[in-house]
Amino acid sequence: MKAATTTAERRYPALRQQLFALLALFILLMLALLWFFQIALLKPMYESIRRHELSYFAAALARADSDSLQEEADRFARRTNICCTVYEISGQYAMQRASAHILSGCVIHNVSSESMMNRLYAGARENALYTERVTDPALESAGESVPESLIAARLVETDDGRTLLIVLDAEIEPVGTTISTLKIQLAVITALLLIAAAVLAAVLSARISRPITQMSREAKKLALGTYDVHFEGGQNREIAELSEALNHAATELSALDSMQKELIANISHDLRTPLTMISGYSEVMRDIPGEMTPENMQIIIDETQRLNTLVNDILDLSRLTGGAQTLSCETISLTETVRSTLDRYAKLRTHDGYKITFENDREAYIYADKSKILQVLYNLVNNAINYTGEDKSVAIRQITKDGVCRIEVTDTGEGIPADQLPLIWDRYYRVKNYHKRGVAGSGLGLSIVKNILLLHGAQFGVTSEPGRGSTFWFSLPEVPKPETGVTEGTGDTTGGSF
Ligand code: ADP
């Protein structure tokens, strides 16, 4: 069965095709440059170099005096492989003053004619350096591939008033054969390089695209909710980094997915328990005469309250962890905030015999969000009351030292095993099979406490000794007492009570 083509397949060419196109383009560009310089420009460049040599030779002879003229002619002729003749022009006559003949096929020595001399003389009068190309007619008629001669003529006026005509003859080798050879070589090189480009494109694209193809296959599985995937990096750093990032994302997604499932399971379990109680008691009260008692009503009210707390906790936590929660901080009396928290437990103290004490050295102020700090204190004191020992005592202490205000909430309960201490701050974590007393809780309280304290930049922690109790604490920087605007306590509470 043929797999359906994807949008990417339809829209973009394969990596191998793209690589081959780029490599081929690069190779063709390089070869075009080579072609241009080696073939199209070879002849003109060669001739230009020869012309430059002729001009240099003529200038040297023009500078030489009559005694050293022959010597200079010989020296330069040997050096540049150029023949020369220097004439002195006097009226209609031209007398040879120097000559160097080193090329066998030299035109100026072999076939020099009066008409040619006249032409050169006329040319030299018109141009600073007159040049023309000449071929030995005798050799040409023999049908051979003969070297051409580049002849130059220059007129020079000497200091003593004489006129010299310098005639030079440089041989120009035929470059046609060289160019044909180069053309064949370049054609072969082009073919070989294009084959190499195809092979290179195939190898490179395989190296790059294989891990990418594997990754996109795994990513598709991931998108369908299969978290058990592994991305292979290949031998390329960027792709290896991409695969690491994707592996990390897969692990995170998997953790998030199981957390979500666990969360839903926990929430539905916690919601179901009070709902079952409420519906059960309501049915009993409706169907059985005499069951409409205040006690049964109280159970329904308590369970409704529990549901309410649970829903509020979930909402609080989702706001705190979702980053939607902002603090509205002000300077508050921490001492007073603790006192108002403990006021809520007045009934517990009088009716249930709980001993809740608050020790504080003095009125301390912090810069914080009052409602959130109340929530922290409420959760910590609530836990201490729930988990404290048979003596039903809970001690709250405020310690102010070195500009830091610390609150400690201590109970006398069973404590928490050391290995579980770091975990109790996690959402929905509850120490398993440890508490004798069945304590109803959502497992969200400490997670809310942690998030609020983190938002405040507070220090916090817990110390616990199994069998002897736990102390939960947090500390915030102390700030000076403000002039106005803070709810003050009575200020007469030192130790024992609040
Ligand atoms: P819960 O609603 O279950 O109390 P928390 O997040 O407040 O949820 O606490 C998480 C777990 O930490 C509790 O289930 C309990 O096992 C443990 N814990 C919290 N406070 C105390 C304490 N003062 N003493 C012993 N264990 C505690």
mmCIF file of C-alpha atoms in Angstrom, residues 318-476:
data_model
loop_
_atom_site.group_PDB
_atom_site.id
_atom_site.type_symbol
_atom_site.label_atom_id
_atom_site.label_comp_id
_atom_site.label_asym_id
_atom_site.label_seq_id
_atom_site.Cartn_x
_atom_site.Cartn_y
_atom_site.Cartn_z
ATOM 1 C CA SER A 318 -4.257 25.833 40.373
ATOM 2 C CA ARG A 319 -4.059 29.635 40.651
ATOM 3 C CA LEU A 320 -0.768 29.480 42.552
ATOM 4 C CA THR A 321 0.952 26.958 40.319
ATOM 5 C CA GLY A 322 -0.517 28.397 37.120
ATOM 6 C CA GLY A 323 1.202 31.727 37.798
ATOM 7 C CA ALA A 324 -2.157 33.536 37.834
ATOM 8 C CA GLN A 325 -1.813 34.449 41.484
ATOM 9 C CA THR A 326 -0.397 37.863 42.320
ATOM 10 C CA LEU A 327 0.350 39.122 45.805
ATOM 11 C CA SER A 328 -0.985 42.333 47.224
ATOM 12 C CA CYS A 329 1.663 42.999 49.837
ATOM 13 C CA GLU A 330 1.592 45.506 52.650
ATOM 14 C CA THR A 331 3.286 45.847 56.005
ATOM 15 C CA ILE A 332 1.384 43.633 58.428
ATOM 16 C CA SER A 333 1.813 42.561 62.020
ATOM 17 C CA LEU A 334 2.772 38.908 61.840
ATOM 18 C CA THR A 335 2.135 38.534 65.563
ATOM 19 C CA GLU A 336 -1.412 39.799 65.132
ATOM 20 C CA THR A 337 -1.951 37.574 62.077
ATOM 21 C CA VAL A 338 -1.007 34.505 64.151
ATOM 22 C CA ARG A 339 -3.368 35.612 66.894
ATOM 23 C CA SER A 340 -6.289 36.025 64.516
ATOM 24 C CA THR A 341 -5.604 32.552 63.078
ATOM 25 C CA LEU A 342 -5.683 31.036 66.533
ATOM 26 C CA ASP A 343 -8.960 32.804 67.316
ATOM 27 C CA ARG A 344 -10.610 30.360 64.941
ATOM 28 C CA TYR A 345 -9.637 27.508 67.225
ATOM 29 C CA ALA A 346 -11.206 28.986 70.378
ATOM 30 C CA LYS A 347 -14.028 26.431 70.260
ATOM 31 C CA LEU A 348 -11.580 23.546 69.888
ATOM 32 C CA ARG A 349 -9.710 24.730 72.971
ATOM 33 C CA THR A 350 -12.721 25.139 75.175
ATOM 34 C CA HIS A 351 -14.753 22.102 74.053
ATOM 35 C CA ASP A 352 -12.181 19.541 72.915
ATOM 36 C CA GLY A 353 -9.405 20.264 75.381
ATOM 37 C CA TYR A 354 -6.716 21.300 72.858
ATOM 38 C CA LYS A 355 -3.814 23.225 74.352
ATOM 39 C CA ILE A 356 -2.750 25.723 71.759
ATOM 40 C CA THR A 357 -0.063 28.144 72.886
ATOM 41 C CA PHE A 358 1.567 31.104 71.202
ATOM 42 C CA GLU A 359 4.872 32.477 72.422
ATOM 43 C CA ASN A 360 6.220 35.708 71.031
ATOM 44 C CA ASP A 361 8.952 38.059 72.172
ATOM 45 C CA ARG A 362 7.423 41.212 70.690
ATOM 46 C CA GLU A 363 5.163 42.565 67.973
ATOM 47 C CA ALA A 364 6.914 41.794 64.638
ATOM 48 C CA TYR A 365 6.103 43.239 61.227
ATOM 49 C CA ILE A 366 6.611 41.766 57.784
ATOM 50 C CA TYR A 367 5.890 42.906 54.222
ATOM 51 C CA ALA A 368 3.470 40.304 52.857
ATOM 52 C CA ASP A 369 0.018 39.484 51.536
ATOM 53 C CA LYS A 370 -2.046 39.152 54.713
ATOM 54 C CA SER A 371 -4.716 36.808 53.359
ATOM 55 C CA LYS A 372 -2.052 34.458 51.987
ATOM 56 C CA ILE A 373 -0.040 34.421 55.242
ATOM 57 C CA LEU A 374 -3.304 33.648 57.069
ATOM 58 C CA GLN A 375 -3.773 30.713 54.700
ATOM 59 C CA VAL A 376 -0.239 29.457 55.458
ATOM 60 C CA LEU A 377 -0.763 29.742 59.214
ATOM 61 C CA TYR A 378 -4.190 28.124 59.001
ATOM 62 C CA ASN A 379 -2.837 25.129 57.089
ATOM 63 C CA LEU A 380 0.147 24.633 59.408
ATOM 64 C CA VAL A 381 -1.907 24.976 62.626
ATOM 65 C CA ASN A 382 -4.669 22.790 61.196
ATOM 66 C CA ASN A 383 -2.168 20.048 60.365
ATOM 67 C CA ALA A 384 -0.573 20.332 63.822
ATOM 68 C CA ILE A 385 -4.003 19.955 65.449
ATOM 69 C CA ASN A 386 -4.899 17.034 63.181
ATOM 70 C CA TYR A 387 -1.652 15.158 63.668
ATOM 71 C CA THR A 388 -0.697 16.059 67.251
ATOM 72 C CA GLY A 389 -0.414 13.442 69.958
ATOM 73 C CA GLU A 390 -2.797 12.328 72.719
ATOM 74 C CA ASP A 391 -1.875 15.330 74.849
ATOM 75 C CA LYS A 392 -3.594 17.505 72.214
ATOM 76 C CA SER A 393 -0.990 20.226 72.484
ATOM 77 C CA VAL A 394 0.229 22.506 69.738
ATOM 78 C CA ALA A 395 2.862 25.197 70.315
ATOM 79 C CA ILE A 396 3.368 28.193 68.068
ATOM 80 C CA ARG A 397 6.490 30.287 68.543
ATOM 81 C CA GLN A 398 7.562 33.572 67.034
ATOM 82 C CA ILE A 399 11.329 34.223 67.077
ATOM 83 C CA THR A 400 12.731 37.549 65.853
ATOM 84 C CA LYS A 401 16.478 37.660 65.367
ATOM 85 C CA ASP A 402 18.945 39.439 63.037
ATOM 86 C CA GLY A 403 16.181 41.160 61.069
ATOM 87 C CA VAL A 404 14.358 37.887 60.382
ATOM 88 C CA CYS A 405 11.040 36.830 61.832
ATOM 89 C CA ARG A 406 10.484 33.103 62.174
ATOM 90 C CA ILE A 407 7.278 31.249 63.010
ATOM 91 C CA GLU A 408 7.399 27.659 64.279
ATOM 92 C CA VAL A 409 4.388 25.356 64.652
ATOM 93 C CA THR A 410 5.170 22.318 66.793
ATOM 94 C CA ASP A 411 3.013 19.299 67.590
ATOM 95 C CA THR A 412 3.596 16.221 69.718
ATOM 96 C CA GLY A 413 2.317 13.675 67.196
ATOM 97 C CA GLU A 414 3.919 10.711 65.524
ATOM 98 C CA GLY A 415 6.151 12.850 63.340
ATOM 99 C CA ILE A 416 7.103 12.127 59.762
ATOM 100 C CA PRO A 417 9.700 9.546 58.609
ATOM 101 C CA ALA A 418 12.886 11.267 57.362
ATOM 102 C CA ASP A 419 12.624 9.791 53.848
ATOM 103 C CA GLN A 420 9.144 11.278 53.437
ATOM 104 C CA LEU A 421 10.037 14.775 54.654
ATOM 105 C CA PRO A 422 10.932 16.223 51.222
ATOM 106 C CA LEU A 423 7.808 14.678 49.651
ATOM 107 C CA ILE A 424 5.100 16.060 51.921
ATOM 108 C CA TRP A 425 5.235 19.441 50.132
ATOM 109 C CA ASP A 426 4.131 17.776 46.875
ATOM 110 C CA ARG A 427 0.614 18.065 45.639
ATOM 111 C CA TYR A 428 -1.569 15.193 46.885
ATOM 112 C CA TYR A 429 1.204 13.599 48.881
ATOM 113 C CA ARG A 430 0.061 11.980 52.102
ATOM 114 C CA VAL A 431 2.310 9.957 54.392
ATOM 115 C CA LYS A 432 1.141 6.396 53.889
ATOM 116 C CA ASN A 433 0.014 3.981 56.659
ATOM 117 C CA TYR A 434 1.538 6.084 59.334
ATOM 118 C CA HIS A 435 -1.124 7.937 61.271
ATOM 119 C CA LYS A 436 -3.127 6.000 63.765
ATOM 120 C CA ARG A 437 -5.953 8.462 63.769
ATOM 121 C CA GLY A 438 -7.925 8.714 60.521
ATOM 122 C CA VAL A 439 -7.445 12.301 59.499
ATOM 123 C CA ALA A 440 -9.434 13.632 56.612
ATOM 124 C CA GLY A 441 -7.285 15.791 54.357
ATOM 125 C CA SER A 442 -6.910 16.636 50.725
ATOM 126 C CA GLY A 443 -3.107 16.383 50.593
ATOM 127 C CA LEU A 444 -3.084 19.857 49.070
ATOM 128 C CA GLY A 445 -2.500 22.004 52.176
ATOM 129 C CA LEU A 446 1.322 21.883 52.298
ATOM 130 C CA SER A 447 1.557 22.326 48.539
ATOM 131 C CA ILE A 448 -0.470 25.543 48.901
ATOM 132 C CA VAL A 449 1.778 26.617 51.810
ATOM 133 C CA LYS A 450 4.900 25.956 49.760
ATOM 134 C CA ASN A 451 3.658 27.929 46.750
ATOM 135 C CA ILE A 452 2.578 30.928 48.852
ATOM 136 C CA LEU A 453 5.924 30.998 50.697
ATOM 137 C CA LEU A 454 7.842 30.692 47.430
ATOM 138 C CA LEU A 455 5.861 33.636 46.038
ATOM 139 C CA HIS A 456 6.918 35.654 49.094
ATOM 140 C CA GLY A 457 10.561 34.545 48.771
ATOM 141 C CA ALA A 458 10.340 33.115 52.278
ATOM 142 C CA GLN A 459 12.531 30.427 53.833
ATOM 143 C CA PHE A 460 10.631 27.406 55.105
ATOM 144 C CA GLY A 461 11.056 23.837 56.234
ATOM 145 C CA VAL A 462 10.189 21.053 58.645
ATOM 146 C CA THR A 463 12.021 19.070 61.287
ATOM 147 C CA SER A 464 10.475 15.918 62.620
ATOM 148 C CA GLU A 465 11.296 13.151 65.024
ATOM 149 C CA PRO A 466 9.160 10.040 64.535
ATOM 150 C CA GLY A 467 7.207 9.358 67.714
ATOM 151 C CA ARG A 468 7.905 12.807 69.183
ATOM 152 C CA GLY A 469 6.346 15.292 66.810
ATOM 153 C CA SER A 470 7.118 17.755 64.059
ATOM 154 C CA THR A 471 7.991 21.435 63.756
ATOM 155 C CA PHE A 472 6.979 23.303 60.605
ATOM 156 C CA TRP A 473 8.593 26.733 60.223
ATOM 157 C CA PHE A 474 8.906 29.675 57.869
ATOM 158 C CA SER A 475 10.789 32.940 58.096
ATOM 159 C CA LEU A 476 10.495 36.337 56.397
#
